[in-house]
Amino acid sequence: MRTLVWAVLAIAGSGCGSAGGDGDADADADVDADTDADADTDADADTDSDTDADADTDTDADADVDADADAPSECSGNTDCVAAQCCHPTDCVPLDEQPNCEGIGCTDVCEAGTMDCGQGHCECQDGFCVAVIAGAGGI
């Protein structure tokens, strides 16, 4: 059995090589199959070593190196955020996700831990809509 494995390996190894003599099948002087003629070993058109096609220049002043890798933000100001529930709201959502409260009747009770009766409001913090509620680390 061992003799058979060695024979297979010897046969498989004997076919390696290329016209370029560099251990790969392309005609350049490197040892990869990089056909896009840039300085890296991947097949995209930029010179960094990842597989996306951008050059990874950081233009958004954050900690990552891709300007396109940031999570999308929900808001840019407080007016972009609204209550997520029709009655006794405890969360906030972007304006375009505002619930349809037409025909919904709410009680006049000012429930604690909600934004009822001016106890809280919606804010845009770090690009996300959040509820700021009195007594809950908020107001």
Coordinates of C-alpha atoms in Angstrom, one line a residue:
M1 CA 0.0 0.0 0.0
R2 CA 2.8 2.4 0.9
T3 CA 4.5 1.6 -2.4
L4 CA 1.3 2.6 -4.2
V5 CA 1.0 5.9 -2.4
W6 CA 4.7 6.8 -3.2
A7 CA 4.2 5.8 -6.8
V8 CA 1.1 8.1 -7.0
L9 CA 2.9 11.0 -5.4
A10 CA 5.9 10.5 -7.7
I11 CA 3.7 10.5 -10.8
A12 CA 1.7 13.6 -9.6
G13 CA 4.9 15.5 -8.7
S14 CA 6.6 14.8 -12.0
G15 CA 4.0 16.9 -13.9
C16 CA 4.7 20.1 -11.9
G17 CA 6.5 22.9 -13.6
S18 CA 5.8 25.5 -16.3
A19 CA 7.2 27.1 -19.4
G20 CA 8.3 30.0 -17.1
G21 CA 10.3 27.7 -14.9
D22 CA 9.0 29.4 -11.7
G23 CA 6.7 26.6 -10.4
D24 CA 3.4 28.0 -11.7
A25 CA 1.5 27.9 -15.0
D26 CA 1.7 31.6 -15.9
A27 CA 4.6 33.2 -17.8
D28 CA 5.7 35.8 -15.2
A29 CA 8.5 35.6 -12.7
D30 CA 6.4 35.0 -9.6
V31 CA 5.2 31.7 -8.2
D32 CA 1.5 32.3 -8.2
A33 CA -1.2 32.3 -10.9
D34 CA -1.7 36.1 -10.6
T35 CA -2.8 37.2 -14.0
D36 CA -3.6 40.9 -13.3
A37 CA 0.0 42.1 -13.3
D38 CA -0.1 44.0 -10.0
A39 CA 2.2 43.6 -7.1
D40 CA 0.1 41.3 -5.0
T41 CA -0.9 37.6 -5.3
D42 CA -4.7 38.0 -5.6
A43 CA -6.6 38.4 -8.8
D44 CA -8.2 41.8 -8.2
A45 CA -6.9 45.0 -9.8
D46 CA -5.6 46.8 -6.7
T47 CA -2.2 46.4 -5.0
D48 CA -3.4 45.3 -1.5
S49 CA -3.7 41.7 -0.6
D50 CA -7.4 41.4 0.0
T51 CA -9.9 40.2 -2.6
D52 CA -12.0 43.3 -2.9
A53 CA -11.3 45.8 -5.8
D54 CA -10.8 48.9 -3.7
A55 CA -7.5 50.2 -2.6
D56 CA -8.5 50.4 1.1
T57 CA -7.8 54.0 1.6
D58 CA -9.5 55.2 4.8
T59 CA -11.4 58.4 4.1
D60 CA -13.9 58.2 7.0
A61 CA -11.4 58.7 9.9
D62 CA -12.5 55.5 11.8
A63 CA -10.4 52.6 13.1
D64 CA -10.8 50.4 10.1
V65 CA -9.0 50.6 6.8
D66 CA -11.9 50.3 4.4
A67 CA -14.0 53.4 3.8
D68 CA -16.8 51.1 2.6
A69 CA -16.8 48.7 5.6
D70 CA -18.7 50.9 8.1
A71 CA -22.2 49.9 9.3
P72 CA -24.8 52.2 7.8
S73 CA -26.2 54.7 10.3
E74 CA -29.9 55.1 11.0
C75 CA -29.8 58.9 11.7
S76 CA -27.8 62.0 11.5
G77 CA -29.8 64.2 13.9
N78 CA -32.5 63.9 16.6
T79 CA -35.3 64.7 14.1
D80 CA -34.5 61.5 12.2
C81 CA -35.7 59.4 15.2
V82 CA -39.3 58.7 16.4
A83 CA -40.9 56.5 19.0
A84 CA -41.0 52.8 18.1
Q85 CA -44.3 52.1 19.8
C86 CA -47.6 53.9 19.5
C87 CA -48.4 53.7 23.2
H88 CA -46.0 54.0 26.2
P89 CA -42.9 54.0 24.0
T90 CA -39.7 52.7 25.3
D91 CA -37.6 52.5 22.1
C92 CA -36.9 54.7 19.1
V93 CA -36.6 53.9 15.4
P94 CA -35.6 55.9 12.2
L95 CA -38.3 58.1 10.9
D96 CA -38.9 55.8 7.9
E97 CA -39.7 53.0 10.3
Q98 CA -42.3 55.0 12.2
P99 CA -45.2 52.8 13.3
N100 CA -48.7 53.6 11.8
C101 CA -50.7 54.6 14.9
E102 CA -53.8 55.6 13.0
G103 CA -56.9 54.3 14.9
I104 CA -54.9 53.1 18.0
G105 CA -56.2 54.4 21.3
C106 CA -53.7 54.7 24.2
T107 CA -54.4 55.3 27.9
D108 CA -53.7 58.7 29.5
V109 CA -51.6 57.0 32.2
C110 CA -48.0 58.2 32.4
E111 CA -46.2 54.9 32.8
A112 CA -42.8 54.9 34.4
G113 CA -39.9 53.8 32.3
T114 CA -41.5 55.1 29.1
M115 CA -41.4 58.3 27.1
D116 CA -44.9 59.1 28.3
C117 CA -45.7 62.6 29.5
G118 CA -42.3 64.1 28.7
Q119 CA -40.3 61.5 30.7
G120 CA -38.1 60.8 27.7
H121 CA -37.4 61.5 24.1
C122 CA -35.6 60.1 21.0
E123 CA -32.0 61.0 20.2
C124 CA -29.6 60.2 17.5
Q125 CA -26.5 58.9 19.2
D126 CA -23.5 57.6 17.2
G127 CA -25.7 57.2 14.1
F128 CA -28.4 55.1 15.9
C129 CA -31.8 56.1 17.3
V130 CA -32.0 55.6 21.1
A131 CA -34.6 56.4 23.7
V132 CA -33.4 58.7 26.5
I133 CA -35.8 58.0 29.5
A134 CA -35.7 59.8 32.9
G135 CA -34.5 57.5 35.7
A136 CA -33.1 55.0 33.2
G137 CA -29.6 56.6 33.0
G138 CA -31.1 59.3 30.7
I139 CA -32.6 62.7 31.5

